[in-house]
Amino acid sequence: MSSEETPRNEAPEPQPTRAQPLPQAQPPAPPVAQEPDPSESEVRTGRQRLGAAVWPPRVTRAQLIVAVLLFVLGLGLAIQVRSNSDESALRGARQEDLVRILDELDNRTQRLEDEKQRLEDQRTELENSSDQAEEARKQTQQKEQQLGILAGTVAAEGPGITLTIQDPSGTVESDMLLDTIQELRAAGAEAIQVNGIRVVADTFFSGAAGDIEVDGKRINAPYTFKVIGKPQDLEPALNIPGGVVQTLEKEQATATVERSEKIIVDALRPAERPDYARSSPQ
Amino acid sequence: MIAVLGLVVGVVVGLLVRPEVPAVVEPYLPIAVVAALDAVFGGLRAMLDGIFVDKVFVVSFLSNVVVAALIVFLGDKLGVGAQLSTGVVVVLGIRIFSNAAAIRRHVFRA
């Protein structure tokens, strides 16, 4: 701590600023360490001084100032280390690197946007097509129902009439029944069944009076027609002068027509697949 | 002792509080920290040499930081920021090493 030891130090290298104040600043410090002779203090200098500065914690101006500066240093160090580990490469990166990274990100964003657009289009397309498929399926189902009613493969219900023909004297011929069917069809009947037999396009009536067959199945009087259609059309069609009812009455048969809001035609026929005819797109 | 405590407290506070550094200062912080480290090593060596003066330490600490930041700032303005800051770090590193060597000779006598 005495000023004599400083010349002994090898080469104060590039520290002129710190070395300069030595002559003026040194005098205040030595008084404490005055007793030991130069040679002994030389031996103790380095570690001794460090120990003296570190161990008995003294609150001196120098210590406080150094503490403040070191506090600032530690703060900066911690912040820097933290921010460096925080945002990895970007924080320390230079401007050119940042521009390049930004460019790459832009490109990537563009590519991803394109891909997103493409996928969205695809999704919309798929949704549309599945909607269309659903719609087509619904329509097909409806059509199948309608055609099924015509072909007699499904049961039908709706407003209509019940026509009952009593034939006590056995005079009703099969052609009269056929006329009745024609009349009903002309009046807009949509589904007809006779005594539990569904009347369709290829239904035929055969046999003589009292022994009538429909589609090869024998039916007996009374003949009950269940007809679905507009009752207001069907009833007059049967009752017109010279129509079905009058003709039947001439043959001593009685025909009664009864309107109903709910007629159920539940006689079915098996769906027959045609052997030769195939559906054609036209 | 108090000085060491100051350093420790600074590090702890920096880690815990995570203060936001203004963007303007940010590029100069690392170089300023290295410059301050240089000043601290110089001060430690001076203390071991017995020629430590607090005023000199304060001035050298602050001027080191300011000059280092200035050099980097200037370099950024001139478009050679990367090279200049590398240069500053090299110079400060050399000084830190030489100071550390002097400290080592004092502490370990080798």
mmCIF file of C-alpha atoms in Angstrom:
data_model
loop_
_atom_site.group_PDB
_atom_site.id
_atom_site.type_symbol
_atom_site.label_atom_id
_atom_site.label_comp_id
_atom_site.label_asym_id
_atom_site.label_seq_id
_atom_site.Cartn_x
_atom_site.Cartn_y
_atom_site.Cartn_z
ATOM 1 C CA MET A 1 0.000 0.000 0.000
ATOM 2 C CA SER A 2 2.914 2.292 0.252
ATOM 3 C CA SER A 3 3.848 4.211 -2.798
ATOM 4 C CA GLU A 4 7.273 2.559 -3.060
ATOM 5 C CA GLU A 5 5.939 -0.677 -4.438
ATOM 6 C CA THR A 6 4.363 0.779 -7.569
ATOM 7 C CA PRO A 7 7.592 1.263 -9.496
ATOM 8 C CA ARG A 8 8.386 -2.386 -8.844
ATOM 9 C CA ASN A 9 5.286 -3.515 -10.739
ATOM 10 C CA GLU A 10 6.068 -4.895 -14.131
ATOM 11 C CA ALA A 11 4.781 -2.833 -16.973
ATOM 12 C CA PRO A 12 1.575 -0.941 -16.403
ATOM 13 C CA GLU A 13 0.544 -1.673 -19.953
ATOM 14 C CA PRO A 14 -2.123 0.427 -21.593
ATOM 15 C CA GLN A 15 -3.443 2.130 -18.493
ATOM 16 C CA PRO A 16 -2.101 5.635 -18.519
ATOM 17 C CA THR A 17 -5.336 7.191 -17.262
ATOM 18 C CA ARG A 18 -5.457 5.040 -14.199
ATOM 19 C CA ALA A 19 -1.790 5.342 -13.492
ATOM 20 C CA GLN A 20 -1.648 9.104 -13.701
ATOM 21 C CA PRO A 21 -3.592 10.092 -10.621
ATOM 22 C CA LEU A 22 -1.358 7.881 -8.543
ATOM 23 C CA PRO A 23 0.866 10.552 -7.046
ATOM 24 C CA GLN A 24 -1.992 12.727 -5.832
ATOM 25 C CA ALA A 25 -4.365 9.960 -4.851
ATOM 26 C CA GLN A 26 -1.976 7.745 -3.021
ATOM 27 C CA PRO A 27 -1.174 9.829 0.085
ATOM 28 C CA PRO A 28 -4.562 9.463 1.815
ATOM 29 C CA ALA A 29 -4.490 5.664 1.776
ATOM 30 C CA PRO A 30 -1.083 4.709 3.233
ATOM 31 C CA PRO A 31 -1.355 5.955 6.832
ATOM 32 C CA VAL A 32 -2.921 2.698 8.021
ATOM 33 C CA ALA A 33 -0.169 0.515 6.617
ATOM 34 C CA GLN A 34 2.717 2.629 7.674
ATOM 35 C CA GLU A 35 4.346 0.305 10.227
ATOM 36 C CA PRO A 36 5.460 -2.717 8.147
ATOM 37 C CA ASP A 37 8.788 -2.242 6.445
ATOM 38 C CA PRO A 38 8.779 -2.074 2.653
ATOM 39 C CA SER A 39 10.026 -5.621 2.060
ATOM 40 C CA GLU A 40 7.298 -7.184 4.201
ATOM 41 C CA SER A 41 4.505 -5.072 2.704
ATOM 42 C CA GLU A 42 5.766 -6.073 -0.728
ATOM 43 C CA VAL A 43 5.104 -9.706 0.073
ATOM 44 C CA ARG A 44 1.588 -8.954 1.330
ATOM 45 C CA THR A 45 0.484 -6.510 -1.307
ATOM 46 C CA GLY A 46 -1.673 -8.334 -3.845
ATOM 47 C CA ARG A 47 -3.814 -10.748 -1.893
ATOM 48 C CA GLN A 48 -3.605 -8.728 1.245
ATOM 49 C CA ARG A 49 -5.111 -5.713 -0.393
ATOM 50 C CA LEU A 50 -7.824 -7.755 -2.007
ATOM 51 C CA GLY A 51 -8.615 -9.374 1.309
ATOM 52 C CA ALA A 52 -8.634 -6.065 3.084
ATOM 53 C CA ALA A 53 -10.992 -4.628 0.506
ATOM 54 C CA VAL A 54 -13.327 -7.604 0.553
ATOM 55 C CA TRP A 55 -13.541 -8.836 4.078
ATOM 56 C CA PRO A 56 -14.269 -6.237 6.694
ATOM 57 C CA PRO A 57 -17.100 -4.590 4.763
ATOM 58 C CA ARG A 58 -16.463 -0.927 5.099
ATOM 59 C CA VAL A 59 -18.817 1.685 3.793
ATOM 60 C CA THR A 60 -16.525 4.119 2.146
ATOM 61 C CA ARG A 61 -17.190 6.545 -0.635
ATOM 62 C CA ALA A 62 -15.054 4.557 -3.049
ATOM 63 C CA GLN A 63 -16.815 1.305 -2.234
ATOM 64 C CA LEU A 64 -20.211 2.920 -2.661
ATOM 65 C CA ILE A 65 -19.366 4.483 -5.987
ATOM 66 C CA VAL A 66 -17.869 1.276 -7.275
ATOM 67 C CA ALA A 67 -20.905 -0.589 -6.003
ATOM 68 C CA VAL A 68 -23.209 1.706 -7.928
ATOM 69 C CA LEU A 69 -21.218 1.333 -11.131
ATOM 70 C CA LEU A 70 -20.985 -2.414 -10.702
ATOM 71 C CA PHE A 71 -24.708 -2.495 -10.100
ATOM 72 C CA VAL A 72 -25.207 -0.773 -13.445
ATOM 73 C CA LEU A 73 -22.793 -3.220 -15.050
ATOM 74 C CA GLY A 74 -24.592 -6.222 -13.561
ATOM 75 C CA LEU A 75 -27.914 -4.831 -14.690
ATOM 76 C CA GLY A 76 -26.677 -4.372 -18.248
ATOM 77 C CA LEU A 77 -25.067 -7.786 -18.225
ATOM 78 C CA ALA A 78 -28.222 -9.492 -17.018
ATOM 79 C CA ILE A 79 -30.447 -7.629 -19.463
ATOM 80 C CA GLN A 80 -28.163 -8.431 -22.337
ATOM 81 C CA VAL A 81 -27.844 -12.096 -21.438
ATOM 82 C CA ARG A 82 -31.567 -12.329 -20.949
ATOM 83 C CA SER A 83 -32.574 -10.630 -24.166
ATOM 84 C CA ASN A 84 -29.992 -12.666 -26.036
ATOM 85 C CA SER A 85 -31.387 -15.933 -24.811
ATOM 86 C CA ASP A 86 -34.926 -14.614 -25.137
ATOM 87 C CA GLU A 87 -35.348 -13.937 -28.778
ATOM 88 C CA SER A 88 -32.513 -16.123 -29.939
ATOM 89 C CA ALA A 89 -30.915 -14.932 -33.111
ATOM 90 C CA LEU A 90 -33.102 -12.015 -34.073
ATOM 91 C CA ARG A 91 -32.036 -9.550 -31.417
ATOM 92 C CA GLY A 92 -28.368 -9.737 -32.210
ATOM 93 C CA ALA A 93 -28.879 -9.979 -35.941
ATOM 94 C CA ARG A 94 -27.683 -7.172 -38.167
ATOM 95 C CA GLN A 95 -29.813 -5.228 -40.525
ATOM 96 C CA GLU A 96 -28.937 -7.138 -43.694
ATOM 97 C CA ASP A 97 -29.668 -10.419 -41.962
ATOM 98 C CA LEU A 98 -32.949 -9.078 -40.688
ATOM 99 C CA VAL A 99 -33.921 -7.916 -44.163
ATOM 100 C CA ARG A 100 -33.073 -11.337 -45.555
ATOM 101 C CA ILE A 101 -35.038 -13.102 -42.818
ATOM 102 C CA LEU A 102 -37.968 -10.779 -43.390
ATOM 103 C CA ASP A 103 -37.806 -11.510 -47.111
ATOM 104 C CA GLU A 104 -37.834 -15.214 -46.504
ATOM 105 C CA LEU A 105 -40.730 -14.874 -44.119
ATOM 106 C CA ASP A 106 -42.637 -12.811 -46.658
ATOM 107 C CA ASN A 107 -42.067 -15.454 -49.297
ATOM 108 C CA ARG A 108 -43.115 -18.151 -46.944
ATOM 109 C CA THR A 109 -46.226 -16.221 -45.951
ATOM 110 C CA GLN A 110 -47.055 -15.758 -49.609
ATOM 111 C CA ARG A 111 -46.642 -19.454 -50.293
ATOM 112 C CA LEU A 112 -48.747 -20.395 -47.305
ATOM 113 C CA GLU A 113 -51.421 -17.885 -48.275
ATOM 114 C CA ASP A 114 -51.534 -19.390 -51.751
ATOM 115 C CA GLU A 115 -51.822 -22.837 -50.345
ATOM 116 C CA LYS A 116 -54.540 -21.732 -47.954
ATOM 117 C CA GLN A 117 -56.447 -20.158 -50.827
ATOM 118 C CA ARG A 118 -56.112 -23.323 -52.859
ATOM 119 C CA LEU A 119 -57.282 -25.510 -50.006
ATOM 120 C CA GLU A 120 -60.199 -23.218 -49.283
ATOM 121 C CA ASP A 121 -61.263 -23.325 -52.909
ATOM 122 C CA GLN A 122 -61.019 -27.060 -52.812
ATOM 123 C CA ARG A 123 -63.090 -27.178 -49.660
ATOM 124 C CA THR A 124 -65.767 -24.931 -51.141
ATOM 125 C CA GLU A 125 -65.822 -27.083 -54.221
ATOM 126 C CA LEU A 126 -66.181 -30.237 -52.198
ATOM 127 C CA GLU A 127 -68.890 -28.706 -50.077
ATOM 128 C CA ASN A 128 -70.768 -27.587 -53.158
ATOM 129 C CA SER A 129 -70.454 -30.937 -54.801
ATOM 130 C CA SER A 130 -71.538 -32.745 -51.675
ATOM 131 C CA ASP A 131 -74.476 -30.350 -51.413
ATOM 132 C CA GLN A 132 -75.306 -31.083 -54.996
ATOM 133 C CA ALA A 133 -74.985 -34.802 -54.414
ATOM 134 C CA GLU A 134 -77.275 -34.498 -51.409
ATOM 135 C CA GLU A 135 -79.775 -32.523 -53.439
ATOM 136 C CA ALA A 136 -79.643 -35.048 -56.259
ATOM 137 C CA ARG A 137 -80.132 -37.863 -53.784
ATOM 138 C CA LYS A 138 -83.180 -36.134 -52.305
ATOM 139 C CA GLN A 139 -84.652 -35.566 -55.717
ATOM 140 C CA THR A 140 -84.001 -39.148 -56.671
ATOM 141 C CA GLN A 141 -85.714 -40.281 -53.508
ATOM 142 C CA GLN A 142 -88.729 -38.110 -54.212
ATOM 143 C CA LYS A 143 -88.864 -39.346 -57.752
ATOM 144 C CA GLU A 144 -88.615 -42.897 -56.534
ATOM 145 C CA GLN A 145 -91.549 -42.283 -54.204
ATOM 146 C CA GLN A 146 -93.609 -40.786 -57.003
ATOM 147 C CA LEU A 147 -92.755 -43.523 -59.417
ATOM 148 C CA GLY A 148 -93.313 -46.088 -56.691
ATOM 149 C CA ILE A 149 -96.862 -44.816 -56.279
ATOM 150 C CA LEU A 150 -97.448 -45.106 -60.001
ATOM 151 C CA ALA A 151 -95.828 -48.521 -60.194
ATOM 152 C CA GLY A 152 -97.605 -49.701 -57.077
ATOM 153 C CA THR A 153 -94.453 -50.608 -55.186
ATOM 154 C CA VAL A 154 -95.143 -48.285 -52.278
ATOM 155 C CA ALA A 155 -98.261 -47.608 -50.266
ATOM 156 C CA ALA A 156 -100.016 -44.291 -50.790
ATOM 157 C CA GLU A 157 -102.401 -42.167 -48.825
ATOM 158 C CA GLY A 158 -104.301 -39.003 -49.429
ATOM 159 C CA PRO A 159 -107.774 -37.632 -50.070
ATOM 160 C CA GLY A 160 -109.976 -39.569 -52.399
ATOM 161 C CA ILE A 161 -113.100 -41.668 -52.681
ATOM 162 C CA THR A 162 -114.280 -45.168 -51.971
ATOM 163 C CA LEU A 163 -116.501 -46.671 -54.646
ATOM 164 C CA THR A 164 -118.455 -49.749 -53.648
ATOM 165 C CA ILE A 165 -120.276 -51.742 -56.301
ATOM 166 C CA GLN A 166 -122.890 -54.178 -55.041
ATOM 167 C CA ASP A 167 -123.726 -56.879 -57.535
ATOM 168 C CA PRO A 168 -126.571 -58.958 -56.102
ATOM 169 C CA SER A 169 -127.632 -60.338 -59.464
ATOM 170 C CA GLY A 170 -124.145 -61.097 -60.790
ATOM 171 C CA THR A 171 -124.420 -58.968 -63.877
ATOM 172 C CA VAL A 172 -121.338 -56.800 -63.621
ATOM 173 C CA GLU A 173 -118.916 -57.619 -66.410
ATOM 174 C CA SER A 174 -115.182 -57.155 -66.289
ATOM 175 C CA ASP A 175 -115.305 -54.495 -68.990
ATOM 176 C CA MET A 176 -117.565 -52.411 -66.761
ATOM 177 C CA LEU A 177 -114.932 -52.488 -64.075
ATOM 178 C CA LEU A 178 -112.331 -51.569 -66.671
ATOM 179 C CA ASP A 179 -114.511 -48.669 -67.770
ATOM 180 C CA THR A 180 -114.707 -47.574 -64.164
ATOM 181 C CA ILE A 181 -110.938 -47.632 -63.890
ATOM 182 C CA GLN A 182 -110.580 -45.644 -67.116
ATOM 183 C CA GLU A 183 -113.110 -43.119 -65.906
ATOM 184 C CA LEU A 184 -111.300 -42.745 -62.601
ATOM 185 C CA ARG A 185 -107.962 -42.320 -64.349
ATOM 186 C CA ALA A 186 -109.406 -39.757 -66.686
ATOM 187 C CA ALA A 187 -110.639 -37.879 -63.648
ATOM 188 C CA GLY A 188 -107.130 -37.776 -62.246
ATOM 189 C CA ALA A 189 -106.956 -40.784 -59.958
ATOM 190 C CA GLU A 190 -103.407 -41.310 -58.792
ATOM 191 C CA ALA A 191 -103.568 -44.614 -56.976
ATOM 192 C CA ILE A 192 -106.269 -47.252 -57.181
ATOM 193 C CA GLN A 193 -106.817 -50.579 -55.556
ATOM 194 C CA VAL A 194 -109.670 -53.009 -56.147
ATOM 195 C CA ASN A 195 -110.481 -55.498 -53.428
ATOM 196 C CA GLY A 196 -106.913 -55.452 -52.218
ATOM 197 C CA ILE A 197 -105.288 -55.584 -55.642
ATOM 198 C CA ARG A 198 -103.259 -52.591 -56.752
ATOM 199 C CA VAL A 199 -104.239 -51.248 -60.149
ATOM 200 C CA VAL A 200 -101.233 -50.237 -62.230
ATOM 201 C CA ALA A 201 -100.423 -49.631 -65.879
ATOM 202 C CA ASP A 202 -100.505 -53.248 -66.955
ATOM 203 C CA THR A 203 -103.445 -54.325 -64.836
ATOM 204 C CA PHE A 204 -106.000 -56.321 -66.791
ATOM 205 C CA PHE A 205 -109.549 -57.439 -66.110
ATOM 206 C CA SER A 206 -110.777 -60.764 -67.451
ATOM 207 C CA GLY A 207 -113.487 -63.289 -66.946
ATOM 208 C CA ALA A 208 -117.245 -63.196 -67.206
ATOM 209 C CA ALA A 209 -119.792 -61.672 -64.861
ATOM 210 C CA GLY A 210 -119.618 -63.171 -61.408
ATOM 211 C CA ASP A 211 -116.221 -64.663 -62.139
ATOM 212 C CA ILE A 212 -114.028 -61.659 -62.623
ATOM 213 C CA GLU A 213 -110.265 -61.793 -62.371
ATOM 214 C CA VAL A 214 -107.919 -58.888 -61.914
ATOM 215 C CA ASP A 215 -104.380 -59.648 -62.960
ATOM 216 C CA GLY A 216 -105.311 -63.297 -62.861
ATOM 217 C CA LYS A 217 -106.667 -63.163 -59.307
ATOM 218 C CA ARG A 218 -110.288 -63.760 -58.720
ATOM 219 C CA ILE A 219 -112.362 -61.081 -56.986
ATOM 220 C CA ASN A 220 -115.884 -61.268 -55.679
ATOM 221 C CA ALA A 221 -118.608 -58.725 -55.251
ATOM 222 C CA PRO A 222 -118.905 -56.307 -53.625
ATOM 223 C CA TYR A 223 -116.169 -54.607 -55.570
ATOM 224 C CA THR A 224 -114.509 -51.936 -53.515
ATOM 225 C CA PHE A 225 -112.421 -49.323 -55.269
ATOM 226 C CA LYS A 226 -110.158 -47.230 -53.131
ATOM 227 C CA VAL A 227 -109.060 -44.259 -55.160
ATOM 228 C CA ILE A 228 -106.720 -41.438 -54.285
ATOM 229 C CA GLY A 229 -107.272 -38.251 -56.187
ATOM 230 C CA LYS A 230 -109.216 -35.038 -55.974
ATOM 231 C CA PRO A 231 -112.621 -36.118 -54.540
ATOM 232 C CA GLN A 232 -114.372 -33.152 -56.158
ATOM 233 C CA ASP A 233 -113.248 -34.414 -59.569
ATOM 234 C CA LEU A 234 -113.623 -38.117 -59.012
ATOM 235 C CA GLU A 235 -117.171 -38.172 -57.694
ATOM 236 C CA PRO A 236 -118.787 -36.156 -60.496
ATOM 237 C CA ALA A 237 -116.843 -38.164 -63.049
ATOM 238 C CA LEU A 238 -118.575 -41.288 -61.825
ATOM 239 C CA ASN A 239 -121.970 -39.702 -61.382
ATOM 240 C CA ILE A 240 -122.336 -37.890 -64.674
ATOM 241 C CA PRO A 241 -125.389 -38.852 -66.677
ATOM 242 C CA GLY A 242 -124.601 -41.912 -68.758
ATOM 243 C CA GLY A 243 -121.500 -42.445 -66.646
ATOM 244 C CA VAL A 244 -120.308 -45.381 -64.646
ATOM 245 C CA VAL A 245 -122.898 -45.223 -61.898
ATOM 246 C CA GLN A 246 -125.858 -44.991 -64.251
ATOM 247 C CA THR A 247 -124.568 -47.773 -66.447
ATOM 248 C CA LEU A 248 -124.135 -50.022 -63.440
ATOM 249 C CA GLU A 249 -127.553 -49.190 -62.113
ATOM 250 C CA LYS A 250 -129.022 -50.194 -65.458
ATOM 251 C CA GLU A 251 -127.546 -53.629 -64.802
ATOM 252 C CA GLN A 252 -129.218 -53.847 -61.402
ATOM 253 C CA ALA A 253 -125.976 -53.174 -59.637
ATOM 254 C CA THR A 254 -125.655 -50.402 -57.106
ATOM 255 C CA ALA A 255 -122.701 -48.131 -56.884
ATOM 256 C CA THR A 256 -122.061 -45.914 -53.913
ATOM 257 C CA VAL A 257 -119.430 -43.252 -53.861
ATOM 258 C CA GLU A 258 -118.063 -41.973 -50.596
ATOM 259 C CA ARG A 259 -115.623 -39.114 -50.253
ATOM 260 C CA SER A 260 -112.920 -39.292 -47.691
ATOM 261 C CA GLU A 261 -110.093 -37.041 -46.603
ATOM 262 C CA LYS A 262 -107.841 -39.978 -45.980
ATOM 263 C CA ILE A 263 -107.748 -42.976 -48.261
ATOM 264 C CA ILE A 264 -105.012 -45.507 -47.758
ATOM 265 C CA VAL A 265 -103.960 -47.560 -50.738
ATOM 266 C CA ASP A 266 -101.719 -50.178 -49.246
ATOM 267 C CA ALA A 267 -101.907 -53.060 -51.665
ATOM 268 C CA LEU A 268 -98.460 -53.492 -53.186
ATOM 269 C CA ARG A 269 -96.949 -55.088 -56.244
ATOM 270 C CA PRO A 270 -93.425 -56.306 -56.525
ATOM 271 C CA ALA A 271 -91.121 -54.078 -58.498
ATOM 272 C CA GLU A 272 -90.435 -55.855 -61.746
ATOM 273 C CA ARG A 273 -87.208 -55.309 -63.503
ATOM 274 C CA PRO A 274 -87.742 -55.171 -67.225
ATOM 275 C CA ASP A 275 -85.856 -57.847 -69.128
ATOM 276 C CA TYR A 276 -84.964 -55.804 -72.185
ATOM 277 C CA ALA A 277 -85.767 -52.191 -71.699
ATOM 278 C CA ARG A 278 -83.081 -50.103 -70.047
ATOM 279 C CA SER A 279 -83.305 -46.507 -69.024
ATOM 280 C CA SER A 280 -81.801 -44.174 -71.553
ATOM 281 C CA PRO A 281 -80.248 -40.820 -70.817
ATOM 282 C CA GLN A 282 -82.438 -39.238 -73.486
ATOM 283 C CA MET B 1 -17.382 -6.162 -0.351
ATOM 284 C CA ILE B 2 -20.032 -3.544 -0.961
ATOM 285 C CA ALA B 3 -18.859 -3.363 -4.583
ATOM 286 C CA VAL B 4 -19.248 -7.109 -5.057
ATOM 287 C CA LEU B 5 -22.664 -6.881 -3.450
ATOM 288 C CA GLY B 6 -23.544 -4.140 -5.940
ATOM 289 C CA LEU B 7 -22.622 -6.392 -8.841
ATOM 290 C CA VAL B 8 -24.615 -9.319 -7.464
ATOM 291 C CA VAL B 9 -27.645 -7.139 -6.744
ATOM 292 C CA GLY B 10 -27.435 -5.697 -10.264
ATOM 293 C CA VAL B 11 -27.440 -9.131 -11.861
ATOM 294 C CA VAL B 12 -30.298 -10.338 -9.678
ATOM 295 C CA VAL B 13 -32.395 -7.238 -10.327
ATOM 296 C CA GLY B 14 -31.723 -7.490 -14.046
ATOM 297 C CA LEU B 15 -32.830 -11.100 -14.099
ATOM 298 C CA LEU B 16 -35.908 -10.617 -11.938
ATOM 299 C CA VAL B 17 -37.294 -7.303 -13.133
ATOM 300 C CA ARG B 18 -36.537 -7.812 -16.839
ATOM 301 C CA PRO B 19 -36.611 -4.112 -17.603
ATOM 302 C CA GLU B 20 -37.454 -3.084 -21.132
ATOM 303 C CA VAL B 21 -34.472 -1.535 -22.831
ATOM 304 C CA PRO B 22 -35.410 1.298 -25.176
ATOM 305 C CA ALA B 23 -34.881 0.265 -28.762
ATOM 306 C CA VAL B 24 -32.528 3.192 -29.363
ATOM 307 C CA VAL B 25 -30.075 2.002 -26.731
ATOM 308 C CA GLU B 26 -30.389 -1.662 -27.475
ATOM 309 C CA PRO B 27 -27.728 -2.110 -30.158
ATOM 310 C CA TYR B 28 -25.140 -0.415 -27.924
ATOM 311 C CA LEU B 29 -25.828 -2.358 -24.763
ATOM 312 C CA PRO B 30 -23.560 -5.352 -25.461
ATOM 313 C CA ILE B 31 -20.618 -3.199 -26.445
ATOM 314 C CA ALA B 32 -21.224 -0.918 -23.457
ATOM 315 C CA VAL B 33 -21.225 -3.935 -21.175
ATOM 316 C CA VAL B 34 -17.914 -5.124 -22.585
ATOM 317 C CA ALA B 35 -16.450 -1.643 -22.188
ATOM 318 C CA ALA B 36 -17.645 -1.500 -18.594
ATOM 319 C CA LEU B 37 -16.094 -4.895 -17.962
ATOM 320 C CA ASP B 38 -12.821 -3.535 -19.245
ATOM 321 C CA ALA B 39 -13.081 -0.610 -16.864
ATOM 322 C CA VAL B 40 -13.857 -2.946 -13.963
ATOM 323 C CA PHE B 41 -10.859 -5.150 -14.691
ATOM 324 C CA GLY B 42 -8.689 -2.083 -14.965
ATOM 325 C CA GLY B 43 -10.018 -0.889 -11.629
ATOM 326 C CA LEU B 44 -9.405 -4.250 -9.999
ATOM 327 C CA ARG B 45 -5.864 -4.281 -11.257
ATOM 328 C CA ALA B 46 -5.308 -0.759 -10.024
ATOM 329 C CA MET B 47 -6.619 -1.760 -6.636
ATOM 330 C CA LEU B 48 -4.207 -4.656 -6.463
ATOM 331 C CA ASP B 49 -1.447 -2.328 -7.582
ATOM 332 C CA GLY B 50 -2.490 -0.005 -4.807
ATOM 333 C CA ILE B 51 -3.137 2.844 -7.159
ATOM 334 C CA PHE B 52 -6.904 2.714 -7.152
ATOM 335 C CA VAL B 53 -8.698 6.038 -7.147
ATOM 336 C CA ASP B 54 -12.467 6.082 -7.176
ATOM 337 C CA LYS B 55 -12.720 9.223 -9.262
ATOM 338 C CA VAL B 56 -10.560 7.742 -11.971
ATOM 339 C CA PHE B 57 -12.571 4.567 -11.879
ATOM 340 C CA VAL B 58 -15.840 6.447 -12.317
ATOM 341 C CA VAL B 59 -14.504 8.533 -15.148
ATOM 342 C CA SER B 60 -12.895 5.613 -16.944
ATOM 343 C CA PHE B 61 -16.016 3.491 -16.511
ATOM 344 C CA LEU B 62 -18.333 6.133 -17.935
ATOM 345 C CA SER B 63 -16.005 7.258 -20.688
ATOM 346 C CA ASN B 64 -15.334 3.682 -21.738
ATOM 347 C CA VAL B 65 -19.046 3.019 -22.051
ATOM 348 C CA VAL B 66 -19.781 6.251 -23.865
ATOM 349 C CA VAL B 67 -16.869 5.969 -26.275
ATOM 350 C CA ALA B 68 -17.635 2.371 -27.099
ATOM 351 C CA ALA B 69 -21.272 3.204 -27.757
ATOM 352 C CA LEU B 70 -20.230 6.204 -29.827
ATOM 353 C CA ILE B 71 -17.921 4.132 -31.970
ATOM 354 C CA VAL B 72 -20.629 1.611 -32.666
ATOM 355 C CA PHE B 73 -23.127 4.382 -33.361
ATOM 356 C CA LEU B 74 -20.740 5.997 -35.788
ATOM 357 C CA GLY B 75 -20.045 2.650 -37.409
ATOM 358 C CA ASP B 76 -23.735 2.027 -37.865
ATOM 359 C CA LYS B 77 -24.122 5.445 -39.462
ATOM 360 C CA LEU B 78 -21.183 4.769 -41.775
ATOM 361 C CA GLY B 79 -22.434 1.307 -42.664
ATOM 362 C CA VAL B 80 -19.540 -0.530 -41.036
ATOM 363 C CA GLY B 81 -21.231 -1.132 -37.702
ATOM 364 C CA ALA B 82 -20.539 -4.862 -37.665
ATOM 365 C CA GLN B 83 -16.840 -4.455 -38.406
ATOM 366 C CA LEU B 84 -16.349 -1.576 -36.004
ATOM 367 C CA SER B 85 -18.084 -3.284 -33.128
ATOM 368 C CA THR B 86 -15.954 -6.353 -33.780
ATOM 369 C CA GLY B 87 -12.918 -4.110 -33.634
ATOM 370 C CA VAL B 88 -14.021 -2.533 -30.394
ATOM 371 C CA VAL B 89 -14.663 -5.907 -28.846
ATOM 372 C CA VAL B 90 -11.224 -7.141 -29.924
ATOM 373 C CA VAL B 91 -9.467 -4.127 -28.458
ATOM 374 C CA LEU B 92 -11.400 -4.303 -25.217
ATOM 375 C CA GLY B 93 -10.772 -8.021 -25.083
ATOM 376 C CA ILE B 94 -7.047 -7.531 -25.370
ATOM 377 C CA ARG B 95 -7.120 -4.958 -22.586
ATOM 378 C CA ILE B 96 -9.201 -7.228 -20.393
ATOM 379 C CA PHE B 97 -6.734 -10.039 -20.958
ATOM 380 C CA SER B 98 -3.710 -7.937 -20.090
ATOM 381 C CA ASN B 99 -5.415 -6.619 -16.983
ATOM 382 C CA ALA B 100 -6.440 -10.126 -16.045
ATOM 383 C CA ALA B 101 -2.819 -11.205 -16.452
ATOM 384 C CA ALA B 102 -1.673 -8.473 -14.071
ATOM 385 C CA ILE B 103 -4.371 -9.426 -11.579
ATOM 386 C CA ARG B 104 -3.354 -13.049 -11.859
ATOM 387 C CA ARG B 105 0.240 -12.183 -11.127
ATOM 388 C CA HIS B 106 -0.873 -10.357 -8.013
ATOM 389 C CA VAL B 107 -3.264 -12.977 -6.721
ATOM 390 C CA PHE B 108 -1.439 -16.178 -7.610
ATOM 391 C CA ARG B 109 2.073 -14.773 -7.902
ATOM 392 C CA ALA B 110 2.437 -16.577 -11.189
#
